[in-house]
Amino acid sequence: MTKQIQQLDRVIIRFAGDSGDGMQLAGDRFTQETATFGNDLSTFPNFPAEIRAPAGTLPGVSSFQLHFADHDILTPGDAPDVLVAMNPAALMANLDDLPRGADIIANTDEFTKRNLTKVGYDANPLEDGSLDAYQLHAIPITSITVKALEGFDISKKDAERAKNMFSLGMLCWLYNRPADGTLRFLESKFASKPEIMKANIAAFQAGWNYGETTEEFSVQYEIKPAALPKGNYRNINGNTALSIGLVAASRLSGLPLFLGAYPITPASDILHELSKHKRFGVKTFQAEDEISGVGAALGASFGGALGVTTTSGPGMCLKAETIGLAAAVELPLVICDIQRAGPSTGMPTKTEQADLLMALYGRNGESPVVVIAPSTPGDCFTTALEATRLAVKYRTPVIILSDGYLANGSEPWRVPDLAELPDLSAEFAFASVDDSAGAFQPFKRDPQTLARPWAIPGTKGLEHRIGGIEKADGSGTISYDPDNHDKMVRLRQAKIDGIAADIAPLEVDDPDGDARVLVLGWGSTFGSIGAAIRLVRLAGGSVAQAHLRHLSPFPANLGDVLKRFDKVLVPEINLGQLALILRGRYLADVISYNRVRGLPFRAAELAGVIEDVIANA
Amino acid sequence: MTKQIQQLDRVIIRFAGDSGDGMQLAGDRFTQETATFGNDLSTFPNFPAEIRAPAGTLPGVSSFQLHFADHDILTPGDAPDVLVAMNPAALMANLDDLPRGADIIANTDEFTKRNLTKVGYDANPLEDGSLDAYQLHAIPITSITVKALEGFDISKKDAERAKNMFSLGMLCWLYNRPADGTLRFLESKFASKPEIMKANIAAFQAGWNYGETTEEFSVQYEIKPAALPKGNYRNINGNTALSIGLVAASRLSGLPLFLGAYPITPASDILHELSKHKRFGVKTFQAEDEISGVGAALGASFGGALGVTTTSGPGMCLKAETIGLAAAVELPLVICDIQRAGPSTGMPTKTEQADLLMALYGRNGESPVVVIAPSTPGDCFTTALEATRLAVKYRTPVIILSDGYLANGSEPWRVPDLAELPDLSAEFAFASVDDSAGAFQPFKRDPQTLARPWAIPGTKGLEHRIGGIEKADGSGTISYDPDNHDKMVRLRQAKIDGIAADIAPLEVDDPDGDARVLVLGWGSTFGSIGAAIRLVRLAGGSVAQAHLRHLSPFPANLGDVLKRFDKVLVPEINLGQLALILRGRYLADVISYNRVRGLPFRAAELAGVIEDVIANA
Amino acid sequence: MPDTPKSLTLVPHSDERLGMKDFKSDQEVRWCPGCGDYAILAAFQSFLPELEVPRENLVIVSGIGCSSRLPYYVNSYGLHSIHGRAPAIATGLASSRQDLSVWVITGDGDALSIGGNHLIHALRRNVNIKILLFNNRIYGLTKGQYSPTSEQGKVTKSTPFGSLDTPFNPLSLALGAEASFVARTIDSDRKHLTSVLRAAADHRGAAFVEIYQNCPIYNDDAFLPVTEPGQREHNVVRLEHGQPVKYGPEGEHGLRFGKLGSIEAVAVADVDPESLLVHDAHVEDPSYAFALSRLDQTDFAHTPIGVFRSVERATYDDRMSEQISAVV
Amino acid sequence: MPDTPKSLTLVPHSDERLGMKDFKSDQEVRWCPGCGDYAILAAFQSFLPELEVPRENLVIVSGIGCSSRLPYYVNSYGLHSIHGRAPAIATGLASSRQDLSVWVITGDGDALSIGGNHLIHALRRNVNIKILLFNNRIYGLTKGQYSPTSEQGKVTKSTPFGSLDTPFNPLSLALGAEASFVARTIDSDRKHLTSVLRAAADHRGAAFVEIYQNCPIYNDDAFLPVTEPGQREHNVVRLEHGQPVKYGPEGEHGLRFGKLGSIEAVAVADVDPESLLVHDAHVEDPSYAFALSRLDQTDFAHTPIGVFRSVERATYDDRMSEQISAVV
Ligand SMILES: Cc1ncc(C[n+]2csc(CCOP(=O)(O)OP(=O)(O)O)c2C)c(N)n1
Ligand SMILES: Cc1ncc(C[n+]2csc(CCOP(=O)(O)OP(=O)(O)O)c2C)c(N)n1
Ligand code: SF4
Ligand code: SF4
Ligand SMILES: [Mg+2]
Ligand SMILES: [Mg+2]
């Protein structure tokens, strides 16, 4: 039967099921197809910390949300238009987010008495009319899949496992997604198990046909590709972008990349990704702990490599002492903290921005470092380049504050060609003998940058010894002289402060130019703040937006920007850490807005907050 | 010959020599005698980080300064009235601090060509008239001592070593100090080596007689005892006071004291002191590293002990993750950070206040803890009690920020009797079954304190499991619920903030009541700020002083206090860490004054700064 | 057990008859289906009543990892701490509370990677704690990176071209660290696992127990040669104190000292019976236990399980208390 | 040396004839008079020219401690890092720069207390670094607390009633950690010290060298039995590969295997010469070296010095480079 086709400009779908149901995979495949198709998109995978949380329970629910459109979008969206609920827990856990009228595709096979009571439904919501406000599609996904796979010589378990492919096929049909990519993916994934491969492909097609042939869906949707700037795009998540960015930085600077890392969620994928890039000479060292990871990276930096270490909150604590040493010996070092919800172990798979003050101040003594934060998954690439530039030019540790939301969330990203990227090798030079008139002075600073010479082993005539004990200005020999210490403390600070002149000023987006309220954010909240701002402006509100990439030092114009507005709203996924520093540095009475739920802000919620601020401005 | 006796109200003497010359010992003995005699006093030992820095060099100079008076004093003083210089290096290193007319007692035996050139004297300052502005006493201390000990069957080396006792004897005569204490001290110290003992005693007496019989000193000085409040006094340094305070806290709370520590300068002496107190059941555990030290302390706290760990800056970095765990599981824990000059290894034996921001924010996520700081050596005792009170009452980590100056500096301290000390056992109670209606809820909070129950193993019916993963409010079971996390983050913060209602308000000292300038300090700068204030007031200036003991949370009235003054000056031995927080919290435009020289402020210098501020107020 | 296990002499005795269910908590167990941790948990819970210790005097301390989730599932006092630090935390607890039975649950990453230092020091000090190391030769919780016990060349997420490092032999490391009690057992062999737990509880001091644990998700069948019927009979060498060491379906294989202190496997038939090893777990010199620990270096061809070493040595906590009672 | 020491095959060769003085820096040495560190520094500086490596390709990495000050005194590249972390830092340097000769200088506290974990992992990985552990059995720089190698019952500032813990035997620990090269020597025996440094440099991989070092200030005469003329002849057992192990003034003593893999000291006269040990540093199985390491457990009655173990095993850094060159 032919079906009517309806045009949409944007759709938000959410796959939800048990950790074991393969929702992340289904969501990821749908995303890849959507990327190939050319929509703009933004994703939000949300899963439990356990490998396999208990089946059918609320903590066990794993979901994947995808927002795609024919125009540029900023977030995975607040409210799904379609929810795929593979079991009662998935329905219960996600229903609150659904707007009335949304489509719910429920796998009836799993709505058994046992599963219902497990999450506290005393009646079956698919039958008791409690979902009347929604478009319910009650489909026995498991049994149809199993039936469709009867012909194959595979276990019942394997047949059931294929139900995620059935759902995927159904949605691909519903939204007119290409299928070839998925088929190719399945072929390679199950290359070693041909029967399973065929079965999964069959399940996918069964889902597709189900959509096409049954009465279940009366319309099919079409979302035109988005008109993105020309270029070769790939869908990328933050951790991958950061990894590729580091590889690019290595090539652009001519410095071999050495990663010292200890696995930790949500940072591990950077180690995984970089360990594949042997062909670019990338060396990855899985250390015995975080201290060793950063220590090895610093050792590599001392040897003239681009030393990098990656971790998350608890691991950052352990790196503090070595970062302090790096600040004291003034060597380049890139530290990536992929923030997660704390304190302590906290909620490993949930996002948060609460490591800012630790990054700025979490070391003994006055040990200033550079701190920067990416704003979107793709921006993690750019941030890696900027971190490298500042680290090698100023011989300083640079901390990158990404987070779980950026790490796993994805968006289409235009693959740049090396040619258009900055030549980082021009930003620094290793010291060579002729630099040093007379005896080599390892702490003689460049008057411009205040950076000390980076003299690497193997350079004849520059043999020298450095360490964490206070050093005499210039000569770098051990010194306990009181005034020298005061001077060195101030020089180290001045070097970092001076970088303000070498970074982009803060840009303010204020189209009407008459906004009296500024919303100032940093890091991963860029998307939700931007989306909220759009809502406010759509509703006729006038508001300006600015987003900080550099948190230490701040852009030189930050103080002036703050002064220009009656009210400055600072939304953060912490208890107001940036706000504290802004107030302390500029005595600006900024307004903090904080939600620390382990999730990105909802644009609508933020829009409300902004409107209140405008109303009181 | 009888000599004229001159009354003085205060004297500052400084013993200076090679690390090997025993100046710390001489100074310490003189101090003990002075304490017994009943003067008020304040000391400042200043020594190199090396065990034995190279003989005769500037880095090798070790000095001990003592300020004593017939009235109460606040600091070791800026400018010595008498300098004992055992060698050229000692003279050169200390001369700048001497006011014109000061007495210099120089050991001529060491002013050899070789020693002079070693530090860059091309002429002998004892002879070239360059010291004409001072009262020079050029005495061949070594040779006189050796001569005086000819009778004894000891090595020349040992005879020479006794020269510090000769100097001590000389000064004890000059300032009329009792001698018995020193004699008793020498008897016990060298009990195993009677010949050495007799020799040292003889050297001491030789010094005494030298003063009495020679023409060298025309006058002898007398400084009357100070009229201190009644009581039994002992001279005590900060580390000892802190140690005794912890033992007292253990007895007052009825909790066995468990110290987990890894040695580090300048904190090691607390471990040394506490390891002597076995009779109070104190258990000291020298751990393999700082992480183990704090971990063991937390384990002991979980078991119902008073868990304590002690360290300095670099070690604090390593404890961060475990302190975060303690904040998350909400158990009592006392962490003593005896700050030293940083960053990194820095200058281990020099003082600094630059760990404040690390103490406040140096952990992943939002993990608020209590932070307090002692203001004088003796106050370390009181601070230990306060730390224990807050830790056990609120089940929270409490960080004590002492520093090298307080740790090694000493002052007379009135020994309290337990009776007059607070009954800490009244501040808390272990949970017992009846507390919990129905199933035990390890995170059900006391509505007053917001503290959770402290249910220790061995308590039947309260078996429970806790950890660093986010917990459900009340039940404490693992929870990834977004709103629960936001709630718990705020509850943990609210618990700490709430403590403001349970601590002493900030007291302002403003005798005339008309001061428009407030000097606000924290920690070990109390003495130098106080002395500076006295100078300003003596000169007719009007200025108020306030000093913070509680840095997290701040006293409830701090905001109001700041508002009451036109100008607030905040002197810190860092780059303005407290100032940043004050500005951020209260938007108060406080003025930072910072000198980061590894030394306490000079009162005179501070006074000048204060006067400038007053002038511009 | 007839008389009090040696590690419990200062721990109160429980008169209520506790059963396995008394040690089950109300928390839902969150491991993957088929995870070896289930078997270990079950064996542990059914063994605990044997100790006749009140539930409230039992404390389980763990680090971070799948294995380290175990405390949540046992109805006693439990502390799920931070990665690698459990031995340090347990040291503070055990030496300040000798009336508790303290167990440490850890994994190969938790104990041997980030926690290696605390482990070796706890063993050397001989603190009265029982350390159960769940060795699945992989990082489970972080989804499958190689661990310090993974075989060299292991292909994992973090080593797509194969791991480079020589793995630790946990028992050799423990013996090198002056451990007074060292044993090995297997998740799937409940009877043997229980006997080893029993021996550990009966050791006063630090007991180190390596438990081969299968991770079906990230390192399935890592221990097949010693778990699979048909293979295990040939590969598993059961050590029993005072017994001649024989193994193989008909006990046709034995062990004896070869040259320069190394132990070799031999066919009983071919050698002078006198030369065959009779297991002695109590020899002071750890060299013997060390040589035993080297037997399974390469493959699992002959893998000893049971108590390798168990010697008496004053514990850290006992000595600490003695010093105090000496002065008070 | 005739041909390039194995650890230096990728390091440039220096054609200038360097002497001891070339390796002296301009920094004043800051150790106490009579400190054993002086002797070690002198031996090291006079040995370095032998390597025929350009000064600029020599890097010394240390942690914190009196011993760890050494890099300041050698005119090469040096990094005086933080407490216990030198092996980790050196691992990053050595595996990213194979053209360097990387030496780690550490102390018993630095390497075995706070740095224990990095040490054992560096050994297991077999990174091409040379680790010299100055063992004075005390914390020197922090003014005399007991260390993990201090004998039990040691009275120090932090243990006024005597220390409680069983010390580590550094060699046993290293062997338990899969070390491929393990040796011991003495500060005061310059000739032997130099020969051991030579052997270490000739080992490709992680070389672990324990150097008995006297701290006259806080632990004087700790090694008297093996340094004092009159005693040392009786106590020191010099190991030389391929040579029968004999010691004593007239070589009247020897070693042989006793029961259950332990090595015992015997009077040569009393035993069948066949049964006497002939030292073999190259046996694969570390059980032999381990047994040797247990000889001086209690007192110094018979203390082996020299190279206990030296076996070839691919290094971490070589393997790392191979993986890369395999794909590029
Ligand atoms: C400080 C810190 N670093 C890293 C992690 C991440 N992490 C958690 S468990 C783990 C390793 C788990 O392996 P193992 O100890 O073998 O336990 P298993 O899951 O295999 O039972 C790691 C690296 C962490 N939680 N904390
Ligand atoms: C993180 C940290 N913890 C503690 C210290 C203090 N500390 C410096 S050296 C040292 C131990 C030195 O002993 P060892 O390694 O044996 O060296 P030695 O001085 O005996 O040569 C300690 C505890 C430190 N510098 N840093
Ligand atoms: S990942 Fe492996 S070890 Fe962890 S629970 Fe699953 S099966 Fe068990
Ligand atoms: S304290 Fe001991 S080890 Fe340190 S320098 Fe002095 S003598 Fe040497
Ligand atoms: Mg594991
Ligand atoms: Mg030492």
Coordinates of N, CA and C and ligand atoms in Angstrom, one line a residue, chain D residues 67 107-109 134-140 147 213, ligand 6:
Chain D
S67 N 68.9 11.0 48.4 CA 69.4 10.3 47.3 C 68.9 11.0 46.0
G107 N 65.2 6.3 46.4 CA 65.6 5.9 47.8 C 64.6 4.8 48.2
D108 N 64.8 4.2 49.4 CA 64.0 3.2 49.9 C 62.6 3.7 50.2
G109 N 62.5 4.9 50.6 CA 61.1 5.5 50.8 C 60.5 5.9 49.5
F134 N 68.9 3.7 46.3 CA 69.9 3.9 47.4 C 69.1 3.5 48.7
N135 N 69.5 2.4 49.2 CA 68.8 1.8 50.4 C 69.6 2.1 51.6
N136 N 69.1 3.1 52.4 CA 69.8 3.4 53.7 C 68.9 3.0 54.8
R137 N 67.8 2.3 54.5 CA 66.8 1.8 55.4 C 66.3 2.8 56.4
I138 N 66.1 4.1 55.9 CA 65.6 5.2 56.7 C 65.1 6.3 55.8
Y139 N 64.3 7.2 56.3 CA 63.9 8.4 55.6 C 64.9 9.4 56.0
G140 N 65.8 9.8 55.1 CA 66.9 10.7 55.5 C 66.4 12.2 55.4
S147 N 61.7 3.3 57.4 CA 61.2 3.1 56.0 C 60.8 1.7 55.8
Q213 N 73.3 1.8 51.2 CA 73.9 3.2 51.4 C 73.9 3.6 52.9
Ligands
MG6 MG 66.3 6.2 52.6

